[in-house]
mmCIF file of C-alpha atoms and ligand atoms in Angstrom:
data_model
loop_
_atom_site.group_PDB
_atom_site.id
_atom_site.type_symbol
_atom_site.label_atom_id
_atom_site.label_comp_id
_atom_site.label_asym_id
_atom_site.label_seq_id
_atom_site.Cartn_x
_atom_site.Cartn_y
_atom_site.Cartn_z
ATOM 1 C CA MET A 1 81.609 76.691 125.838
ATOM 2 C CA ALA A 2 81.812 73.733 128.177
ATOM 3 C CA VAL A 3 78.725 72.970 130.231
ATOM 4 C CA ILE A 4 79.393 73.569 133.923
ATOM 5 C CA ILE A 5 77.984 70.546 135.734
ATOM 6 C CA GLN A 6 75.972 71.996 138.608
ATOM 7 C CA GLY A 7 76.873 69.515 141.330
ATOM 8 C CA LYS A 8 75.313 71.599 144.056
ATOM 9 C CA GLN A 9 71.923 71.657 142.361
ATOM 10 C CA ILE A 10 72.089 67.993 141.326
ATOM 11 C CA ALA A 11 72.957 67.071 144.921
ATOM 12 C CA ARG A 12 70.017 69.152 146.210
ATOM 13 C CA GLU A 13 67.618 67.346 143.859
ATOM 14 C CA LEU A 14 68.996 63.984 144.997
ATOM 15 C CA CYS A 15 68.559 64.997 148.657
ATOM 16 C CA ASP A 16 64.945 66.034 147.939
ATOM 17 C CA THR A 17 64.245 62.627 146.399
ATOM 18 C CA ILE A 18 65.904 60.884 149.357
ATOM 19 C CA ALA A 19 63.807 62.960 151.781
ATOM 20 C CA ARG A 20 60.593 61.788 150.073
ATOM 21 C CA GLU A 21 61.769 58.166 150.073
ATOM 22 C CA ALA A 22 62.988 58.345 153.685
ATOM 23 C CA GLY A 23 59.507 59.571 154.638
ATOM 24 C CA ALA A 24 57.942 56.607 152.832
ATOM 25 C CA PHE A 25 60.373 54.237 154.620
ATOM 26 C CA ARG A 26 59.452 55.738 158.001
ATOM 27 C CA ARG A 27 55.729 55.328 157.328
ATOM 28 C CA GLU A 28 56.167 51.748 156.138
ATOM 29 C CA HIS A 29 58.457 50.583 158.945
ATOM 30 C CA ASP A 30 57.451 52.944 161.719
ATOM 31 C CA LEU A 31 61.050 54.042 162.152
ATOM 32 C CA PRO A 32 63.252 56.420 160.156
ATOM 33 C CA PRO A 33 66.410 55.406 158.314
ATOM 34 C CA ALA A 34 69.247 56.124 160.755
ATOM 35 C CA LEU A 35 72.953 56.864 160.534
ATOM 36 C CA ALA A 36 75.454 56.635 163.403
ATOM 37 C CA VAL A 37 78.423 58.951 162.983
ATOM 38 C CA VAL A 38 81.505 58.300 165.103
ATOM 39 C CA LEU A 39 84.134 61.004 165.583
ATOM 40 C CA VAL A 40 87.283 60.332 167.602
ATOM 41 C CA GLY A 41 89.433 63.265 168.666
ATOM 42 C CA ASP A 42 89.124 66.926 167.725
ATOM 43 C CA HIS A 43 90.402 67.134 164.161
ATOM 44 C CA PRO A 44 88.965 70.532 163.020
ATOM 45 C CA ALA A 45 88.145 69.523 159.421
ATOM 46 C CA SER A 46 86.488 66.308 160.648
ATOM 47 C CA GLU A 47 84.329 68.394 163.010
ATOM 48 C CA VAL A 48 83.094 70.398 160.018
ATOM 49 C CA TYR A 49 82.416 67.283 157.904
ATOM 50 C CA VAL A 50 80.523 65.569 160.720
ATOM 51 C CA ARG A 51 78.428 68.677 161.376
ATOM 52 C CA GLN A 52 77.550 68.941 157.662
ATOM 53 C CA LYS A 53 76.586 65.262 157.513
ATOM 54 C CA VAL A 54 74.356 65.533 160.574
ATOM 55 C CA ILE A 55 72.647 68.687 159.236
ATOM 56 C CA GLU A 56 71.953 67.090 155.845
ATOM 57 C CA CYS A 57 70.613 63.928 157.518
ATOM 58 C CA GLY A 58 68.190 66.079 159.495
ATOM 59 C CA LYS A 59 66.949 67.860 156.356
ATOM 60 C CA ALA A 60 66.368 64.527 154.594
ATOM 61 C CA GLY A 61 64.454 62.897 157.468
ATOM 62 C CA ILE A 62 67.307 60.531 158.296
ATOM 63 C CA ARG A 63 67.830 60.172 162.038
ATOM 64 C CA SER A 64 71.447 60.610 163.069
ATOM 65 C CA GLU A 65 73.261 59.597 166.227
ATOM 66 C CA GLU A 66 76.564 61.307 166.972
ATOM 67 C CA TYR A 67 79.267 59.623 169.028
ATOM 68 C CA ARG A 68 82.058 62.035 169.930
ATOM 69 C CA LEU A 69 84.898 60.264 171.652
ATOM 70 C CA PRO A 70 88.075 61.830 173.066
ATOM 71 C CA GLY A 71 91.375 61.467 171.197
ATOM 72 C CA SER A 72 92.600 59.246 174.031
ATOM 73 C CA THR A 73 89.959 56.578 173.248
ATOM 74 C CA GLN A 74 91.356 53.044 173.189
ATOM 75 C CA GLN A 75 90.844 50.887 170.128
ATOM 76 C CA ALA A 76 88.985 48.273 172.211
ATOM 77 C CA GLU A 77 86.428 50.892 173.331
ATOM 78 C CA LEU A 78 85.840 51.979 169.754
ATOM 79 C CA LEU A 79 85.433 48.366 168.609
ATOM 80 C CA GLU A 80 82.983 47.811 171.444
ATOM 81 C CA LEU A 81 80.893 50.791 170.286
ATOM 82 C CA ILE A 82 80.919 49.533 166.686
ATOM 83 C CA GLY A 83 79.823 46.095 167.881
ATOM 84 C CA ARG A 84 76.887 47.679 169.701
ATOM 85 C CA LEU A 85 75.893 49.746 166.648
ATOM 86 C CA ASN A 86 76.178 46.637 164.442
ATOM 87 C CA ARG A 87 73.642 44.864 166.682
ATOM 88 C CA ASP A 88 71.251 47.842 166.992
ATOM 89 C CA ASP A 89 68.294 47.289 164.623
ATOM 90 C CA ARG A 90 67.399 50.985 164.727
ATOM 91 C CA VAL A 91 70.783 51.933 163.197
ATOM 92 C CA HIS A 92 71.122 51.267 159.454
ATOM 93 C CA GLY A 93 74.382 53.011 158.609
ATOM 94 C CA ILE A 94 77.642 53.443 160.522
ATOM 95 C CA LEU A 95 80.255 55.982 159.554
ATOM 96 C CA VAL A 96 83.582 56.359 161.332
ATOM 97 C CA GLN A 97 85.027 59.727 160.383
ATOM 98 C CA LEU A 98 88.644 59.498 159.192
ATOM 99 C CA PRO A 99 91.398 60.163 160.046
ATOM 100 C CA LEU A 100 91.508 58.300 163.368
ATOM 101 C CA PRO A 101 94.193 59.095 165.967
ATOM 102 C CA ASP A 102 97.539 57.386 165.268
ATOM 103 C CA ALA A 103 97.164 54.993 168.201
ATOM 104 C CA ILE A 104 94.108 53.405 166.572
ATOM 105 C CA ASP A 105 94.415 50.994 163.656
ATOM 106 C CA ALA A 106 91.914 52.424 161.169
ATOM 107 C CA VAL A 107 91.829 49.239 159.070
ATOM 108 C CA SER A 108 90.737 47.086 162.032
ATOM 109 C CA VAL A 109 88.067 49.615 162.920
ATOM 110 C CA LEU A 110 86.634 49.873 159.402
ATOM 111 C CA ASP A 111 86.717 46.081 159.056
ATOM 112 C CA ALA A 112 84.654 45.776 162.250
ATOM 113 C CA ILE A 113 81.666 47.618 160.729
ATOM 114 C CA ALA A 114 78.958 45.221 159.538
ATOM 115 C CA PRO A 115 79.263 45.280 155.710
ATOM 116 C CA ASP A 116 75.529 45.916 155.307
ATOM 117 C CA LYS A 117 75.822 49.049 157.491
ATOM 118 C CA ASP A 118 79.061 50.237 155.854
ATOM 119 C CA VAL A 119 77.678 53.392 154.193
ATOM 120 C CA ASP A 120 81.189 54.563 153.251
ATOM 121 C CA GLY A 121 81.692 51.380 151.219
ATOM 122 C CA PHE A 122 85.223 50.843 152.550
ATOM 123 C CA HIS A 123 84.753 47.348 154.057
ATOM 124 C CA PRO A 124 86.621 44.599 152.130
ATOM 125 C CA VAL A 125 83.307 42.784 151.569
ATOM 126 C CA ASN A 126 81.899 45.843 149.798
ATOM 127 C CA VAL A 127 85.165 46.382 147.896
ATOM 128 C CA GLY A 128 84.869 42.749 146.802
ATOM 129 C CA ARG A 129 81.234 43.212 145.785
ATOM 130 C CA LEU A 130 82.185 46.266 143.730
ATOM 131 C CA SER A 131 85.054 44.482 142.010
ATOM 132 C CA THR A 132 82.898 41.438 141.173
ATOM 133 C CA GLY A 133 79.994 43.585 139.989
ATOM 134 C CA SER A 134 77.525 42.472 142.672
ATOM 135 C CA ASP A 135 75.259 44.871 144.508
ATOM 136 C CA GLY A 136 76.717 46.412 147.652
ATOM 137 C CA LEU A 137 77.400 49.742 149.304
ATOM 138 C CA VAL A 138 79.899 51.766 147.272
ATOM 139 C CA PRO A 139 82.066 54.733 148.290
ATOM 140 C CA CYS A 140 80.220 58.047 148.221
ATOM 141 C CA THR A 141 82.554 60.306 146.220
ATOM 142 C CA PRO A 142 82.979 57.856 143.302
ATOM 143 C CA LEU A 143 79.215 57.240 143.291
ATOM 144 C CA GLY A 144 78.714 61.007 143.080
ATOM 145 C CA CYS A 145 81.142 61.174 140.132
ATOM 146 C CA MET A 146 79.144 58.515 138.281
ATOM 147 C CA MET A 147 75.866 60.329 138.934
ATOM 148 C CA LEU A 148 77.350 63.560 137.560
ATOM 149 C CA LEU A 149 78.620 61.754 134.443
ATOM 150 C CA ASP A 150 75.141 60.351 133.893
ATOM 151 C CA THR A 151 73.734 63.885 133.733
ATOM 152 C CA VAL A 152 75.870 64.758 130.691
ATOM 153 C CA ILE A 153 76.617 61.464 128.886
ATOM 154 C CA ASP A 154 73.799 59.213 127.582
ATOM 155 C CA GLU A 155 75.904 56.106 127.053
ATOM 156 C CA LEU A 156 79.122 55.468 128.973
ATOM 157 C CA ARG A 157 79.692 52.101 127.252
ATOM 158 C CA GLY A 158 82.758 52.154 125.013
ATOM 159 C CA LYS A 159 84.064 55.521 126.212
ATOM 160 C CA HIS A 160 87.731 55.826 127.140
ATOM 161 C CA ALA A 161 87.969 57.011 130.759
ATOM 162 C CA VAL A 162 91.235 58.127 132.329
ATOM 163 C CA VAL A 163 91.316 58.201 136.124
ATOM 164 C CA ILE A 164 94.092 60.201 137.765
ATOM 165 C CA GLY A 165 94.805 58.804 141.240
ATOM 166 C CA LYS A 166 94.562 55.272 142.590
ATOM 167 C CA SER A 167 93.437 55.763 146.196
ATOM 168 C CA ASN A 168 91.065 53.293 147.835
ATOM 169 C CA ILE A 169 88.650 56.147 148.526
ATOM 170 C CA VAL A 170 88.343 57.640 145.038
ATOM 171 C CA GLY A 171 90.624 56.448 142.224
ATOM 172 C CA LYS A 172 90.243 52.660 142.455
ATOM 173 C CA PRO A 173 86.495 52.537 143.161
ATOM 174 C CA VAL A 174 85.628 55.058 140.447
ATOM 175 C CA ALA A 175 87.770 53.042 138.006
ATOM 176 C CA LEU A 176 85.814 49.885 138.941
ATOM 177 C CA MET A 177 82.480 51.680 138.506
ATOM 178 C CA LEU A 178 83.519 52.954 135.068
ATOM 179 C CA LEU A 179 84.666 49.447 134.132
ATOM 180 C CA GLU A 180 81.325 48.022 135.282
ATOM 181 C CA ARG A 181 79.660 50.428 132.826
ATOM 182 C CA GLU A 182 81.963 49.069 130.093
ATOM 183 C CA CYS A 183 84.187 52.083 129.712
ATOM 184 C CA THR A 184 87.763 51.391 128.676
ATOM 185 C CA VAL A 185 89.576 52.531 131.788
ATOM 186 C CA THR A 186 93.138 53.728 132.251
ATOM 187 C CA VAL A 187 94.175 54.293 135.864
ATOM 188 C CA THR A 188 97.104 56.654 136.327
ATOM 189 C CA HIS A 189 99.028 57.793 139.388
ATOM 190 C CA ILE A 190 102.086 59.640 140.619
ATOM 191 C CA ALA A 191 104.513 57.240 138.887
ATOM 192 C CA THR A 192 102.695 57.296 135.520
ATOM 193 C CA GLN A 193 104.926 58.358 132.627
ATOM 194 C CA GLY A 194 103.536 60.681 129.958
ATOM 195 C CA LEU A 195 100.314 61.580 131.783
ATOM 196 C CA PRO A 196 99.376 64.496 129.440
ATOM 197 C CA ASP A 197 99.340 62.234 126.355
ATOM 198 C CA ILE A 198 97.322 59.567 128.151
ATOM 199 C CA VAL A 199 94.743 62.175 129.182
ATOM 200 C CA ARG A 200 94.642 63.510 125.587
ATOM 201 C CA GLY A 201 93.069 60.212 124.529
ATOM 202 C CA ALA A 202 90.265 60.384 127.095
ATOM 203 C CA ASP A 203 86.548 60.904 126.496
ATOM 204 C CA ILE A 204 86.138 61.102 130.284
ATOM 205 C CA VAL A 205 88.708 62.407 132.766
ATOM 206 C CA VAL A 206 88.280 61.856 136.499
ATOM 207 C CA ALA A 207 90.985 63.794 138.329
ATOM 208 C CA ALA A 208 91.538 62.717 141.946
ATOM 209 C CA ALA A 209 95.179 63.500 142.627
ATOM 210 C CA GLY A 210 94.989 66.353 145.107
ATOM 211 C CA ALA A 211 97.448 68.247 142.853
ATOM 212 C CA PRO A 212 96.118 71.774 142.206
ATOM 213 C CA ARG A 213 95.556 72.575 138.501
ATOM 214 C CA LEU A 214 97.606 69.545 137.430
ATOM 215 C CA VAL A 215 95.403 68.927 134.386
ATOM 216 C CA ARG A 216 95.803 71.657 131.778
ATOM 217 C CA GLY A 217 93.453 72.672 128.986
ATOM 218 C CA ASP A 218 95.738 71.303 126.255
ATOM 219 C CA TRP A 219 95.523 67.814 127.832
ATOM 220 C CA ILE A 220 91.780 67.711 127.172
ATOM 221 C CA LYS A 221 90.350 66.340 123.933
ATOM 222 C CA PRO A 222 87.608 68.543 122.413
ATOM 223 C CA GLY A 223 84.252 67.235 123.638
ATOM 224 C CA ALA A 224 85.631 65.350 126.641
ATOM 225 C CA VAL A 225 83.895 65.405 130.040
ATOM 226 C CA VAL A 226 86.032 66.391 133.029
ATOM 227 C CA ILE A 227 85.154 65.428 136.594
ATOM 228 C CA ASP A 228 87.380 67.238 139.076
ATOM 229 C CA VAL A 229 87.455 65.531 142.472
ATOM 230 C CA GLY A 230 90.520 67.348 143.789
ATOM 231 C CA ILE A 231 90.169 69.837 146.594
ATOM 232 C CA THR A 232 93.206 71.726 147.846
ATOM 233 C CA ARG A 233 93.082 74.732 150.153
ATOM 234 C CA GLN A 234 95.344 77.474 148.785
ATOM 235 C CA LYS A 235 96.029 81.046 149.833
ATOM 236 C CA GLY A 236 95.289 83.532 147.033
ATOM 237 C CA PRO A 237 97.161 86.835 146.413
ATOM 238 C CA ASP A 238 94.560 88.576 148.625
ATOM 239 C CA GLY A 239 95.598 86.309 151.514
ATOM 240 C CA ARG A 240 92.233 84.527 151.509
ATOM 241 C CA THR A 241 92.048 80.753 151.425
ATOM 242 C CA ARG A 242 90.226 79.198 148.493
ATOM 243 C CA LEU A 243 89.495 75.697 147.283
ATOM 244 C CA VAL A 244 91.386 74.701 144.148
ATOM 245 C CA GLY A 245 90.681 71.642 142.010
ATOM 246 C CA ASP A 246 93.047 69.352 140.118
ATOM 247 C CA CYS A 247 91.967 70.833 136.767
ATOM 248 C CA ALA A 248 92.599 74.247 135.184
ATOM 249 C CA ALA A 249 88.896 74.475 134.295
ATOM 250 C CA HIS A 250 89.266 77.996 132.862
ATOM 251 C CA GLU A 251 91.401 76.494 130.056
ATOM 252 C CA MET A 252 88.745 73.905 129.151
ATOM 253 C CA ASP A 253 86.166 75.751 127.057
ATOM 254 C CA HIS A 254 86.568 73.079 124.367
ATOM 255 C CA ALA A 255 85.474 70.320 126.772
ATOM 256 C CA ALA A 256 81.858 69.144 126.579
ATOM 257 C CA ALA A 257 81.386 69.551 130.317
ATOM 258 C CA VAL A 258 83.420 70.193 133.468
ATOM 259 C CA THR A 259 82.654 70.144 137.185
ATOM 260 C CA PRO A 260 83.450 73.300 139.162
ATOM 261 C CA VAL A 261 85.481 73.348 142.398
ATOM 262 C CA PRO A 262 83.835 74.083 144.756
ATOM 263 C CA GLY A 263 80.246 73.116 143.945
ATOM 264 C CA GLY A 264 80.872 70.064 141.755
ATOM 265 C CA VAL A 265 81.748 66.671 143.217
ATOM 266 C CA GLY A 266 81.912 67.903 146.828
ATOM 267 C CA PRO A 267 78.148 68.349 147.441
ATOM 268 C CA MET A 268 77.477 64.967 145.798
ATOM 269 C CA THR A 269 79.534 63.173 148.434
ATOM 270 C CA ILE A 270 77.157 63.973 151.296
ATOM 271 C CA ALA A 271 74.087 63.385 149.104
ATOM 272 C CA CYS A 272 75.482 59.927 148.279
ATOM 273 C CA LEU A 273 76.038 59.226 151.976
ATOM 274 C CA LEU A 274 72.308 59.841 152.526
ATOM 275 C CA ASN A 275 71.580 57.717 149.458
ATOM 276 C CA ASN A 276 73.667 54.855 150.914
ATOM 277 C CA THR A 277 71.990 55.157 154.331
ATOM 278 C CA LEU A 278 68.552 54.833 152.754
ATOM 279 C CA LYS A 279 69.776 51.922 150.623
ATOM 280 C CA ALA A 280 71.230 50.182 153.705
ATOM 281 C CA ALA A 281 67.960 50.718 155.607
ATOM 282 C CA ARG A 282 65.921 49.160 152.792
ATOM 283 C CA ARG A 283 68.269 46.205 152.446
ATOM 284 C CA LEU A 284 68.273 45.560 156.194
ATOM 285 C CA ALA A 285 64.493 45.949 156.426
ATOM 286 C CA HIS A 286 63.821 43.554 153.561
ATOM 287 C CA GLY A 287 66.430 41.000 154.686
HETATM 288 P P1 NAD B 1 95.285 60.353 147.978
HETATM 289 O O1 NAD B 1 96.387 61.283 148.373
HETATM 290 O O2 NAD B 1 94.946 59.188 148.813
HETATM 291 O O3 NAD B 1 95.585 59.820 146.511
HETATM 292 C C1 NAD B 1 96.062 60.649 145.505
HETATM 293 C C2 NAD B 1 96.352 59.816 144.283
HETATM 294 O O4 NAD B 1 96.747 60.701 143.240
HETATM 295 C C3 NAD B 1 97.495 58.818 144.479
HETATM 296 O O5 NAD B 1 97.135 57.593 143.894
HETATM 297 C C4 NAD B 1 98.682 59.455 143.737
HETATM 298 O O6 NAD B 1 99.503 58.465 143.144
HETATM 299 C C5 NAD B 1 97.974 60.297 142.678
HETATM 300 N N1 NAD B 1 98.716 61.514 142.352
HETATM 301 C C6 NAD B 1 99.140 62.466 143.209
HETATM 302 N N2 NAD B 1 99.803 63.437 142.543
HETATM 303 C C7 NAD B 1 99.784 63.062 141.228
HETATM 304 C C8 NAD B 1 100.327 63.626 140.054
HETATM 305 N N3 NAD B 1 101.009 64.773 140.073
HETATM 306 N N4 NAD B 1 100.133 62.974 138.886
HETATM 307 C C9 NAD B 1 99.432 61.818 138.840
HETATM 308 N N5 NAD B 1 98.904 61.231 139.938
HETATM 309 C C10 NAD B 1 99.080 61.849 141.108
HETATM 310 O O7 NAD B 1 94.022 61.291 147.775
HETATM 311 P P2 NAD B 1 92.446 60.955 147.712
HETATM 312 O O8 NAD B 1 91.944 60.704 149.069
HETATM 313 O O9 NAD B 1 92.165 59.984 146.622
HETATM 314 O O10 NAD B 1 91.903 62.394 147.268
HETATM 315 C C11 NAD B 1 92.293 62.977 146.059
HETATM 316 C C12 NAD B 1 91.782 64.397 145.996
HETATM 317 O O11 NAD B 1 90.356 64.359 146.022
HETATM 318 C C13 NAD B 1 92.182 65.282 147.186
HETATM 319 O O12 NAD B 1 92.341 66.602 146.722
HETATM 320 C C14 NAD B 1 90.998 65.202 148.101
HETATM 321 O O13 NAD B 1 90.875 66.347 148.928
HETATM 322 C C15 NAD B 1 89.883 65.138 147.113
HETATM 323 N N6 NAD B 1 88.665 64.482 147.617
HETATM 324 C C16 NAD B 1 87.505 65.135 147.429
HETATM 325 C C17 NAD B 1 86.329 64.565 147.871
HETATM 326 C C18 NAD B 1 85.041 65.280 147.633
HETATM 327 O O14 NAD B 1 84.073 65.054 148.318
HETATM 328 N N7 NAD B 1 84.974 66.144 146.634
HETATM 329 C C19 NAD B 1 86.339 63.341 148.522
HETATM 330 C C20 NAD B 1 87.549 62.663 148.666
HETATM 331 C C21 NAD B 1 88.717 63.258 148.205
#
């Protein structure tokens, strides 16, 4: 039987550790680590994500500031706000919730965030740091994937990892992190030919395609570890909406370990956001 990697519990333990360390930071510096969250418009899913992030910050002793701007906000106004947050010494992390309204150029906005406050790890400076192996802020979901892998694999070095998906948010950064740990990494995507056979050679599979149950049990080598990042909302026969991953986990008893959807990678993403905020606060405080 494959081990089910308990992302929810692992994330809770990480949040507990962060809460202790955030308390120590507050006592040492006489101010708490702080995250500014910027939401533009009224995208319903973004509302939920922002609320969850603010709640988890509160539980971990990280101060959060919410900036809710109308969908009609001009790019210049948003850039002005980011400039102010960049200069504010009491703010250590800045997160602009995506997607932004069409009239705003998301790339310009993300590039305006000070790299040392870029807790999402999307700024080109942090992407560059990740790709050159120097210390920076890295994207939360890929960081969560790596932490989950470390709970079930002692030594990543030399393992063959297949990443499905090449997005800037998940696929590419997780591939770089695996490479940094000296895995042999194959990055695949929608145009990849013969995906099942490529996956059959993998010791580690990270599926981030957003294609429900794309990865079947007979693609998985016995003893492989499967990290399922995919989340798709699907209506079941009972008419209720459920979250479906990229992997047919019920066909993967012969795997060493698999992450469930929901309750696997998802909870790690917010925990890693808190982790990055604390890291940013320490780096800014110590210069
Ligand atoms: P994206 O749409 O930006 O990228 C998807 C990638 O998968 C692309 O590179 C595409 O080429 C590849 N792909 C799509 N269909 C494929 C197929 N049939 N075969 C091979 N490759 C295929 O998506 P994203 O932002 O990287 O997110 C991927 C999935 O992960 C989504 O389901 C998303 O909801 C989920 N996600 C989850 C979390 C989390 O916290 N758990 C965070 C981010 C994204």
